[in-house]
Amino acid sequence: MGLLALGTPLDWPEAKKNADHVRQWGIEQLLAIWKRAKGKERDALRWGDEIEYLVVAFDEDRRKVKLSLRQADILRDLAEDSVLKAQGGCVPDLQAVQHHGDAIPVFHPEFGRFMLEATPGKPWGIGFKDLLDVEPNMKWRRVIAKDHMKSTEYPVTLTTFPRLGTRDDYIEPYFPPSGERLRSQFLPDEIANPHIRFPTLAANIRSRRGRKVEINVPVFKDDNTPTPFKDPTVNYDLHNWPEDDDVRNGAAKDDHVYMDAMAFGMGSCCLQITFQAKNITEGRKLYDQLSPLGPIMLALTAATPIYKGFLVDTDVRWNQISRAVDDRTPEELGEVPLKHDRWRVPKSRYASNSTYISQDPRLRKEYMDPQLVVDQDLKQRLMDGGMDDLLATHFAHLFIRDPIVIFAEDLKELDLNKTDHFENLQSTNWQHMRFKPPPHDKDTGWRVEFRPMEIQITDFENAAFAIFIVLITRAILSFDLNFYIPIPLTTANMETAHARNAVLDQKFHFRNDPLPPRPMKINGTSGTSTPAHQPSRPPTPTGPVEDEHSLMSIDEIINGQSGHGFPGLIPLVESYLNSVNVDVETRCELARYLDLISKRASGQLWTAAKWIRHFVREHEEYERDSVVPERVNYDLIKAVEEITEKEGKNGVGEEMLRSGWASRPKGSACG
């Protein structure tokens, strides 16, 4: 979660007057961080994961399920639990948390009052024991969360609540739609965390934009879906707010499900992984090399086929969140000529990456984004302060945005020992990768966030995807892998990932050969630290860039092509594991996770998006009209709860999970 400072927030007209002021001070704080931490070294790569839950409340008598808006009550109960207090506490927003030994998980608030975020109590190391502790820790988090909920409540890991924004009472307690901050037709202001940052963020995005956010998701056309489909939940006769004119001006598009508020996006859950690098050089390399993997992992974790009570013709959440926080004005969007704004901005502030930052000789200028917008004055200030061109370009690109939430108290004086102004802009640039400098007051290194993955239904799946990404980073650093492709191709891949069943039906731009042009030298002693071997400087590539990449299926990217084609991410991970000292039992446990990834990519196991869509379409009360009724939604969420507990072993959800619990062959090393 981003900044949760307290203070007096400025409404948008006042915030706009102070935007340049905050940007300038943010750059000075960034330079102070840069000068303090550019030589910072860590002993080994460390990492952490973030799991986000939807809290649902079941009404068994009415066979109905709602979102519970009791986030604050649950967090308070967690903070006041005497047993958890004795172990150091677990809610840093409400108490001083002190961890000793096996740290208990930590819980945080999120944008939606129906959400919780949970993280391990301390960072994971890269040792294989830590990898095998991830799944039990995730299960532990869910147990602790559930123990502090009502008996009718349950923490599910779905990206979105399928009937968020419908016309029925889908929240508990119920509040009617609309309100000063969101001004939504479908959602009440009370659905958002009441901390002043969140309603101010929503209101100022709407004010800066000059209209409500506009989210249109193509509807899934089933046998009885009307053509053209006109979202029946849209009210064209509302006159409560000036923004109610949006739908009369064409905001709701035919054949699309229409949504109009930030909470439709920021009320989504994801699985996020943060890596702490050994030093800034390693962090910059991981940022670049993981970037092309983002769309692949987005499609592979697809879990979002329903919005506002309708089946939609996409499988993932990303673009909906992007549009939910898109504060660009008509001028910045290119709808009208530039007059008051500085430039046209091609992407929302929630989007795929637009920069590479590693000082890697394999990084060619042809890979860069030709549409990149940069504040040249701020870039020059960073370079005058000693920052190199690549990193200065990255931050000067992020700083083309306005700060959305400004607290009056923060404008009194510049404190170079704080990072509040820098983080104001950094934390509201939600790209699929994030490069994070060390905070001033903690013993923390340079970090990289991997942000695109969808949350999965079970802790086994979430652990599998987290561990897979960690092992990919080890292979990248050990084998000096090169996944560079032109940034516009990664942008295109992010769009491709949204297609229904993209994991099987679509092809993605990917680098043909990630291996260095010399024999791989790897660290063959232990997998517990950053590889000691640092390869000699690789040569700068030559030849046409278009020959370096081609269109591949996700199966080919994950499992490899036959012959001399792309080797596959899992075979690369297996090669890394072969090169280090891993005992048989650990290797067998890791194989369970890799098997899930491999079979999702090949289609032998389903994505959650496919399973959810199939569940709805096979339900006796579904009328093949794209509508997901309340009873279907209840049965779906009950099935999700059952899958979470039993992981498909009773047949429910087995299409997604068979490899996680299948018996091992007799006589195998893993038997």
Coordinates of C-alpha atoms in Angstrom, one line a residue, residues 108-629:
H108 CA -2.3 -3.8 6.2
P109 CA -5.3 -1.8 5.1
E110 CA -6.1 -1.5 1.4
F111 CA -8.1 0.9 -0.8
G112 CA -11.4 -1.1 -0.4
R113 CA -13.0 -1.4 3.0
F114 CA -13.6 -5.0 2.0
M115 CA -9.9 -5.8 1.5
L116 CA -7.0 -6.9 3.6
E117 CA -3.3 -7.1 2.6
A118 CA -1.0 -9.7 4.3
T119 CA 2.8 -10.0 4.1
P120 CA 5.3 -12.3 5.8
G121 CA 6.6 -10.8 9.1
K122 CA 10.1 -10.5 7.7
P123 CA 11.7 -10.7 4.3
W124 CA 12.4 -14.1 2.8
G125 CA 16.0 -15.1 2.1
I126 CA 16.9 -16.9 -1.1
G127 CA 17.7 -20.2 0.7
F128 CA 15.7 -23.1 -0.4
K129 CA 14.3 -23.6 3.1
D130 CA 12.7 -20.2 2.8
L131 CA 11.1 -21.1 -0.5
L132 CA 9.5 -24.1 1.1
D133 CA 8.2 -22.0 3.9
V134 CA 6.2 -19.7 1.6
E135 CA 3.1 -21.8 1.2
P136 CA 2.7 -22.7 4.9
N137 CA 3.2 -19.0 5.7
M138 CA 0.5 -18.0 3.3
K139 CA -1.9 -20.6 4.8
W140 CA -1.0 -19.2 8.3
R141 CA -1.9 -15.7 7.2
R142 CA -5.3 -16.8 6.0
V143 CA -5.9 -18.7 9.2
I144 CA -5.0 -15.7 11.4
A145 CA -7.2 -13.4 9.3
K146 CA -10.2 -15.8 9.4
D147 CA -9.8 -16.2 13.2
H148 CA -10.4 -12.5 13.5
M149 CA -13.5 -12.4 11.4
K150 CA -17.1 -13.3 12.1
S151 CA -18.2 -16.9 11.7
T152 CA -20.1 -15.9 8.5
E153 CA -17.0 -14.1 7.0
Y154 CA -14.2 -15.6 4.9
P155 CA -11.0 -14.2 3.3
V156 CA -11.1 -15.2 -0.4
T157 CA -8.3 -14.6 -2.9
L158 CA -10.2 -13.5 -6.0
T159 CA -9.2 -10.5 -8.0
T160 CA -12.6 -8.9 -7.9
F161 CA -16.0 -9.5 -6.3
P162 CA -18.1 -10.6 -9.3
R163 CA -21.1 -8.5 -8.4
L164 CA -19.4 -5.3 -7.2
G165 CA -21.5 -2.4 -8.4
T166 CA -24.7 -4.2 -9.1
R167 CA -28.1 -2.7 -8.1
D168 CA -28.7 -5.1 -5.2
D169 CA -27.3 -5.0 -1.7
Y170 CA -23.9 -6.5 -2.5
I171 CA -22.2 -4.9 0.5
E172 CA -22.6 -5.3 4.3
P173 CA -23.5 -2.9 5.8
Y174 CA -25.4 -1.5 2.9
F175 CA -24.9 2.1 1.7
P176 CA -26.7 3.6 -1.4
P177 CA -24.6 4.5 -4.4
S178 CA -23.2 8.0 -5.0
G179 CA -21.4 10.4 -2.8
E180 CA -19.3 13.6 -3.0
R181 CA -16.0 11.8 -3.6
L182 CA -16.7 9.0 -6.1
R183 CA -20.0 10.5 -7.6
S184 CA -20.6 7.0 -8.9
Q185 CA -23.8 5.6 -10.2
F186 CA -23.0 2.2 -8.8
L187 CA -20.8 2.5 -5.7
P188 CA -21.1 4.5 -2.4
D189 CA -18.2 6.6 -1.1
E190 CA -18.3 4.3 2.0
I191 CA -16.9 1.4 0.0
A192 CA -13.4 3.0 0.1
N193 CA -11.1 3.0 3.1
P194 CA -12.0 6.1 5.1
H195 CA -8.4 7.2 5.6
I196 CA -8.3 10.7 4.1
R197 CA -5.8 9.7 1.5
F198 CA -8.1 7.4 -0.4
P199 CA -11.3 9.5 -0.9
T200 CA -9.0 12.5 -1.7
L201 CA -7.1 10.4 -4.3
A202 CA -10.4 9.3 -5.9
A203 CA -11.9 12.9 -5.9
N204 CA -8.8 14.6 -7.2
I205 CA -8.3 12.1 -10.0
R206 CA -11.9 12.8 -11.1
S207 CA -11.4 16.6 -10.7
R208 CA -8.1 16.7 -12.6
R209 CA -9.6 14.6 -15.4
G210 CA -12.6 16.8 -15.6
R211 CA -15.1 13.9 -15.6
K212 CA -15.5 10.5 -13.9
V213 CA -13.1 7.7 -14.8
E214 CA -14.4 5.7 -17.7
I215 CA -14.1 1.9 -17.7
N216 CA -15.6 -0.1 -20.5
V217 CA -15.0 -3.9 -20.7
P218 CA -16.2 -5.8 -23.7
V219 CA -19.1 -8.1 -22.7
F220 CA -18.9 -11.8 -23.3
K221 CA -21.4 -12.6 -26.1
D222 CA -23.2 -15.8 -25.1
D223 CA -26.1 -17.4 -26.9
N224 CA -28.8 -15.1 -25.4
T225 CA -26.8 -11.9 -25.0
P226 CA -28.6 -9.0 -26.7
T227 CA -26.9 -7.5 -29.7
P228 CA -26.1 -4.7 -29.3
F229 CA -25.6 -5.2 -25.6
K230 CA -26.5 -2.0 -23.7
D231 CA -25.5 -2.2 -20.1
P232 CA -28.9 -2.3 -18.4
T233 CA -27.5 -1.0 -15.0
V234 CA -26.7 2.4 -16.5
N235 CA -29.1 5.2 -15.5
Y236 CA -29.2 7.9 -18.1
D237 CA -31.6 10.1 -16.1
L238 CA -29.5 10.9 -13.0
H239 CA -28.9 14.6 -12.3
N240 CA -27.2 14.5 -8.9
W241 CA -23.7 15.7 -10.0
P242 CA -22.4 17.5 -13.1
E243 CA -20.5 14.3 -14.0
D244 CA -23.8 12.5 -14.4
D245 CA -23.7 14.0 -17.9
D246 CA -20.9 11.6 -18.7
V247 CA -23.2 8.7 -19.8
R248 CA -25.4 11.1 -21.8
N249 CA -22.2 12.2 -23.6
G250 CA -21.3 8.6 -24.6
A251 CA -19.2 7.3 -21.7
A252 CA -21.1 4.0 -21.7
K253 CA -20.3 2.1 -24.9
D254 CA -22.4 -0.5 -26.6
D255 CA -21.4 -4.1 -26.1
H256 CA -19.4 -3.2 -23.0
V257 CA -19.9 -3.3 -19.3
Y258 CA -19.6 0.3 -18.0
M259 CA -18.0 1.3 -14.6
D260 CA -17.3 4.8 -13.4
A261 CA -15.3 4.8 -10.2
M262 CA -11.7 4.2 -8.9
A263 CA -12.9 1.5 -6.6
F264 CA -13.8 -0.8 -9.6
G265 CA -10.0 -0.9 -10.2
M266 CA -8.3 -0.3 -6.9
G267 CA -10.8 -2.8 -5.3
S268 CA -8.9 -5.5 -7.2
C269 CA -6.5 -8.0 -5.5
C270 CA -3.2 -9.1 -6.9
L271 CA -0.1 -11.2 -6.0
Q272 CA 2.9 -8.9 -5.8
I273 CA 6.6 -9.8 -5.3
T274 CA 9.3 -7.4 -4.1
F275 CA 13.0 -8.2 -4.5
Q276 CA 15.8 -6.5 -2.6
A277 CA 18.9 -6.6 -4.7
K278 CA 22.5 -6.9 -3.5
N279 CA 23.1 -3.4 -4.9
I280 CA 21.8 -0.9 -7.4
T281 CA 23.4 -2.5 -10.4
E282 CA 21.7 -5.8 -9.6
G283 CA 18.4 -4.1 -9.0
R284 CA 18.5 -2.3 -12.3
K285 CA 19.3 -5.5 -14.1
L286 CA 16.4 -7.3 -12.5
Y287 CA 14.0 -4.4 -13.3
D288 CA 14.9 -4.6 -17.0
Q289 CA 15.0 -8.4 -17.4
L290 CA 11.8 -9.1 -15.5
S291 CA 9.9 -6.4 -17.5
P292 CA 9.3 -8.5 -20.6
L293 CA 8.0 -11.3 -18.4
G294 CA 5.2 -9.2 -17.0
P295 CA 2.6 -9.8 -19.8
I296 CA 3.4 -13.5 -19.8
M297 CA 2.8 -13.9 -16.1
L298 CA -0.4 -11.7 -16.4
A299 CA -1.9 -14.1 -18.9
L300 CA -0.7 -17.2 -17.1
T301 CA -2.4 -16.1 -13.9
A302 CA -5.6 -14.9 -15.6
A303 CA -8.4 -14.8 -13.0
T304 CA -10.9 -12.0 -13.8
P305 CA -13.7 -12.9 -16.2
I306 CA -16.6 -11.1 -14.4
Y307 CA -17.3 -7.5 -13.8
K308 CA -20.4 -5.9 -12.2
G309 CA -22.4 -9.1 -12.5
F310 CA -21.6 -9.8 -16.2
L311 CA -19.3 -12.2 -17.9
V312 CA -16.8 -10.2 -19.9
D313 CA -14.7 -11.0 -22.9
T314 CA -11.4 -10.5 -21.1
D315 CA -9.6 -12.6 -18.6
V316 CA -7.4 -10.2 -16.5
R317 CA -7.8 -7.0 -14.4
W318 CA -5.0 -4.8 -15.6
N319 CA -6.7 -2.4 -18.0
Q320 CA -9.6 -1.9 -15.7
I321 CA -7.3 -0.7 -12.9
S322 CA -5.5 1.4 -15.5
R323 CA -8.7 3.2 -16.5
A324 CA -9.9 3.4 -12.9
V325 CA -7.0 5.8 -12.0
D326 CA -6.6 7.5 -15.3
D327 CA -6.4 11.2 -14.5
R328 CA -5.3 12.4 -17.9
T329 CA -7.2 15.4 -19.3
P330 CA -8.7 15.5 -22.8
E331 CA -5.6 17.4 -23.9
E332 CA -3.2 14.8 -22.5
L333 CA -5.4 12.0 -24.1
G334 CA -5.1 13.7 -27.5
E335 CA -8.9 14.3 -27.7
V336 CA -8.3 18.0 -28.2
P337 CA -5.3 20.1 -29.1
L338 CA -2.8 21.0 -26.4
K339 CA -3.5 24.4 -24.9
H340 CA -3.2 24.3 -21.1
D341 CA -1.3 21.0 -20.6
R342 CA 2.4 20.4 -21.3
W343 CA 2.2 17.3 -23.5
R344 CA 0.2 14.4 -24.8
V345 CA 0.6 11.4 -22.5
P346 CA 0.3 8.0 -24.2
K347 CA -0.4 5.9 -21.0
S348 CA -2.4 6.1 -17.8
R349 CA -0.4 6.4 -14.6
Y350 CA -1.3 2.7 -14.1
A351 CA 0.3 1.0 -17.1
S352 CA 3.1 -1.1 -18.4
N353 CA 6.7 0.1 -18.1
S354 CA 8.0 2.6 -20.5
T355 CA 11.7 2.6 -19.6
Y356 CA 14.8 0.4 -19.2
I357 CA 17.3 1.5 -16.6
S358 CA 20.2 -1.0 -16.6
Q359 CA 23.7 0.1 -17.7
D360 CA 23.9 -3.1 -19.7
P361 CA 25.8 -3.0 -23.0
R362 CA 23.2 -5.4 -24.4
L363 CA 20.6 -2.6 -24.0
R364 CA 20.2 -1.1 -27.5
K365 CA 18.7 2.3 -28.2
E366 CA 16.3 0.5 -30.5
Y367 CA 14.6 -1.1 -27.5
M368 CA 13.6 2.2 -26.0
D369 CA 10.0 3.6 -26.2
P370 CA 9.9 6.2 -29.0
Q371 CA 6.8 7.8 -27.4
L372 CA 8.5 8.3 -24.0
V373 CA 7.6 11.6 -22.4
V374 CA 10.2 13.1 -20.1
D375 CA 10.4 16.3 -18.1
Q376 CA 13.7 17.6 -19.5
D377 CA 14.2 20.2 -16.8
L378 CA 13.9 17.6 -14.0
K379 CA 16.1 15.2 -15.9
Q380 CA 18.8 17.8 -16.2
R381 CA 18.6 18.6 -12.5
L382 CA 19.1 14.9 -11.7
M383 CA 22.0 14.6 -14.1
D384 CA 23.5 17.8 -12.6
G385 CA 23.2 16.0 -9.2
G386 CA 25.3 13.1 -10.5
M387 CA 22.6 10.6 -11.7
D388 CA 23.3 8.9 -15.0
D389 CA 21.2 9.5 -18.1
L390 CA 19.2 6.2 -18.0
L391 CA 18.1 6.5 -14.4
A392 CA 17.5 10.2 -14.7
T393 CA 15.3 9.6 -17.8
H394 CA 13.3 7.0 -15.8
F395 CA 12.5 9.3 -12.9
A396 CA 12.0 12.3 -15.1
H397 CA 9.4 10.2 -16.9
L398 CA 7.6 9.3 -13.7
F399 CA 7.6 12.9 -12.7
I400 CA 5.6 14.1 -15.7
R401 CA 2.6 13.2 -13.5
D402 CA 1.0 15.6 -11.0
P403 CA 1.0 14.7 -7.4
I404 CA -2.7 13.8 -6.6
V405 CA -2.8 14.0 -2.8
I406 CA -0.9 16.8 -1.2
F407 CA -1.1 17.5 2.6
A408 CA -0.8 21.2 3.5
E409 CA 1.5 20.4 6.4
D410 CA 4.1 18.9 4.0
L411 CA 4.5 22.2 2.2
K412 CA 6.1 24.0 5.1
E413 CA 9.7 23.0 4.6
L414 CA 11.9 20.6 2.6
D415 CA 13.3 17.8 4.7
L416 CA 16.1 15.9 2.8
N417 CA 16.0 13.2 5.4
K418 CA 12.5 12.3 4.4
T419 CA 11.0 10.8 1.2
D420 CA 7.4 12.1 1.4
H421 CA 7.5 14.3 -1.7
F422 CA 9.4 11.7 -3.8
E423 CA 7.1 8.9 -2.7
N424 CA 4.0 11.1 -3.4
L425 CA 4.8 10.7 -7.1
Q426 CA 6.7 7.4 -7.1
S427 CA 3.9 5.6 -5.3
T428 CA 1.2 6.8 -7.6
N429 CA 3.0 5.7 -10.8
W430 CA 1.6 2.1 -10.8
Q431 CA 3.6 0.5 -13.5
H432 CA 4.0 -3.3 -13.9
M433 CA 7.5 -3.0 -12.5
R434 CA 8.6 -0.5 -9.9
F435 CA 12.2 0.4 -9.0
K436 CA 12.4 1.5 -5.4
P437 CA 15.3 3.4 -3.8
P438 CA 16.2 2.6 -0.1
P439 CA 14.1 4.5 2.5
H440 CA 16.1 6.8 4.6
D441 CA 15.4 5.4 8.1
K442 CA 15.6 1.6 7.5
D443 CA 18.3 -0.9 6.8
T444 CA 16.8 -1.7 3.4
G445 CA 18.4 -1.9 0.0
W446 CA 17.4 -1.2 -3.6
R447 CA 14.2 -3.0 -4.5
V448 CA 12.3 -4.1 -7.5
E449 CA 8.5 -4.8 -7.5
F450 CA 7.0 -7.3 -9.9
R451 CA 3.4 -6.2 -10.0
P452 CA 1.4 -7.8 -12.9
M453 CA 0.3 -11.2 -11.5
E454 CA -3.3 -11.9 -10.7
I455 CA -4.1 -13.4 -7.3
Q456 CA -4.9 -17.1 -7.3
I457 CA -7.7 -19.0 -5.4
T458 CA -5.4 -21.2 -3.3
D459 CA -2.3 -20.6 -1.2
F460 CA -0.6 -23.4 -3.1
E461 CA -1.0 -21.6 -6.4
N462 CA 0.1 -18.2 -5.0
A463 CA 3.2 -19.8 -3.5
A464 CA 3.9 -21.6 -6.8
F465 CA 3.9 -18.3 -8.8
A466 CA 5.9 -16.4 -6.2
I467 CA 8.5 -19.2 -6.0
F468 CA 8.7 -19.4 -9.8
I469 CA 9.4 -15.7 -10.2
V470 CA 12.1 -16.0 -7.5
L471 CA 13.8 -18.9 -9.3
I472 CA 13.6 -16.9 -12.5
T473 CA 15.6 -14.1 -10.9
R474 CA 18.2 -16.6 -9.8
A475 CA 18.5 -18.0 -13.3
I476 CA 18.8 -14.4 -14.7
L477 CA 21.6 -13.5 -12.4
S478 CA 23.4 -16.9 -12.5
F479 CA 23.3 -17.3 -16.3
D480 CA 23.3 -13.6 -17.2
L481 CA 20.1 -14.1 -19.2
N482 CA 19.0 -11.5 -21.7
F483 CA 15.2 -11.0 -22.2
Y484 CA 15.4 -7.6 -23.8
I485 CA 12.8 -6.8 -26.4
P486 CA 11.7 -3.3 -27.6
I487 CA 9.4 -1.7 -25.0
P488 CA 6.5 -1.1 -27.5
L489 CA 6.4 -4.9 -27.9
T490 CA 6.0 -5.4 -24.1
T491 CA 3.2 -2.7 -24.3
A492 CA 1.5 -4.7 -27.1
N493 CA 2.0 -7.9 -25.1
M494 CA 0.1 -6.4 -22.1
E495 CA -2.9 -5.8 -24.4
T496 CA -2.7 -9.3 -25.8
A497 CA -2.7 -10.7 -22.3
H498 CA -6.3 -9.4 -21.8
A499 CA -7.8 -11.6 -24.5
R500 CA -10.1 -14.4 -23.4
N501 CA -8.0 -17.6 -23.0
A502 CA -4.9 -15.7 -24.1
V503 CA -2.7 -18.2 -22.3
L504 CA -3.6 -20.8 -25.0
D505 CA -5.0 -18.8 -28.0
Q506 CA -2.6 -15.9 -28.3
K507 CA 1.1 -15.4 -29.2
F508 CA 3.5 -12.9 -27.5
H509 CA 6.6 -11.1 -28.7
F510 CA 9.6 -12.7 -26.9
R511 CA 13.3 -12.8 -27.3
N512 CA 14.5 -15.9 -29.3
D513 CA 17.7 -16.5 -27.5
P514 CA 18.2 -15.4 -23.9
L515 CA 21.6 -17.1 -23.4
P516 CA 24.9 -15.3 -23.5
P517 CA 27.1 -15.9 -26.6
R518 CA 29.8 -17.6 -24.4
P519 CA 29.7 -20.6 -22.1
M520 CA 27.6 -20.0 -19.0
K521 CA 29.6 -19.7 -15.9
I522 CA 27.5 -20.4 -12.9
N523 CA 27.8 -20.5 -9.1
G524 CA 27.8 -24.2 -8.4
T525 CA 28.1 -24.0 -4.6
S526 CA 24.9 -22.9 -3.1
G527 CA 21.6 -21.3 -4.0
T528 CA 21.5 -19.3 -0.9
S529 CA 23.1 -16.1 -2.0
T530 CA 23.6 -13.9 -5.0
P531 CA 26.0 -15.6 -7.4
A532 CA 29.5 -14.8 -6.6
H533 CA 30.6 -15.0 -10.3
Q534 CA 30.2 -11.8 -12.2
P535 CA 30.4 -12.5 -15.9
S536 CA 32.7 -10.6 -18.1
R537 CA 31.1 -7.6 -19.9
P538 CA 28.9 -9.0 -22.6
P539 CA 29.2 -7.6 -26.1
T540 CA 26.8 -5.0 -27.5
P541 CA 24.4 -6.8 -29.9
T542 CA 24.5 -6.2 -33.6
G543 CA 22.2 -7.0 -36.4
P544 CA 18.6 -6.2 -37.0
V545 CA 16.5 -5.9 -33.8
E546 CA 13.6 -7.6 -35.4
D547 CA 15.6 -10.8 -35.8
E548 CA 16.1 -11.0 -32.1
H549 CA 12.5 -11.7 -31.2
S550 CA 9.5 -13.5 -32.6
L551 CA 5.9 -14.4 -31.7
M552 CA 5.6 -17.4 -29.3
S553 CA 2.8 -19.1 -27.4
I554 CA 3.0 -19.0 -23.6
D555 CA 3.5 -22.8 -23.7
E556 CA 6.7 -22.2 -25.8
I557 CA 7.9 -19.4 -23.5
I558 CA 7.4 -21.4 -20.4
N559 CA 8.1 -25.0 -21.5
G560 CA 10.4 -24.3 -24.5
Q561 CA 10.4 -24.8 -28.2
S562 CA 11.5 -28.0 -29.9
G563 CA 14.9 -28.2 -31.6
H564 CA 17.1 -25.2 -31.3
G565 CA 14.3 -22.7 -30.4
F566 CA 13.7 -20.8 -27.2
P567 CA 14.8 -23.0 -24.3
G568 CA 11.8 -22.2 -22.0
L569 CA 11.7 -20.5 -18.7
I570 CA 11.1 -23.7 -16.7
P571 CA 14.0 -25.6 -18.4
L572 CA 16.2 -22.5 -17.5
V573 CA 15.0 -22.8 -13.9
E574 CA 15.7 -26.5 -13.9
S575 CA 19.2 -25.8 -15.3
Y576 CA 19.8 -23.4 -12.4
L577 CA 18.6 -25.9 -9.9
N578 CA 20.8 -28.6 -11.4
S579 CA 23.8 -26.2 -10.9
V580 CA 23.3 -25.7 -7.2
N581 CA 23.3 -27.9 -4.2
V582 CA 19.6 -28.9 -3.7
D583 CA 18.6 -32.0 -1.7
V584 CA 16.2 -34.4 -3.3
E585 CA 13.3 -33.7 -1.0
T586 CA 13.5 -30.0 -1.6
R587 CA 13.8 -30.5 -5.3
C588 CA 10.7 -32.7 -5.3
E589 CA 8.8 -30.0 -3.4
L590 CA 9.8 -27.3 -5.8
A591 CA 8.8 -29.7 -8.7
R592 CA 5.2 -29.5 -7.5
Y593 CA 5.2 -25.8 -8.0
L594 CA 7.0 -25.9 -11.4
D595 CA 4.6 -28.6 -12.6
L596 CA 1.6 -26.3 -11.9
I597 CA 3.2 -23.5 -14.0
S598 CA 4.2 -25.9 -16.8
K599 CA 0.7 -27.4 -17.1
R600 CA -1.1 -24.0 -16.9
A601 CA 1.1 -22.9 -19.8
S602 CA 0.4 -26.1 -21.8
G603 CA -3.4 -26.0 -21.1
Q604 CA -3.4 -29.3 -19.1
L605 CA -4.5 -27.2 -16.2
W606 CA -7.0 -24.4 -16.4
T607 CA -6.5 -20.7 -15.4
A608 CA -8.9 -19.4 -12.7
A609 CA -10.5 -17.3 -15.4
K610 CA -11.4 -20.3 -17.5
W611 CA -12.7 -22.2 -14.4
I612 CA -14.8 -19.3 -13.2
R613 CA -16.3 -18.8 -16.7
H614 CA -17.0 -22.5 -17.0
F615 CA -18.6 -22.6 -13.6
V616 CA -21.0 -19.8 -14.4
R617 CA -21.9 -21.1 -17.9
E618 CA -22.7 -24.6 -16.5
H619 CA -24.8 -23.4 -13.6
E620 CA -28.5 -24.3 -13.8
E621 CA -29.6 -20.7 -13.1
Y622 CA -27.4 -19.1 -15.8
E623 CA -29.5 -18.1 -18.8
R624 CA -26.7 -17.8 -21.4
D625 CA -27.3 -14.0 -21.4
S626 CA -23.9 -13.0 -19.8
V627 CA -25.7 -12.1 -16.5
V628 CA -24.2 -13.6 -13.3
P629 CA -27.2 -13.7 -10.9

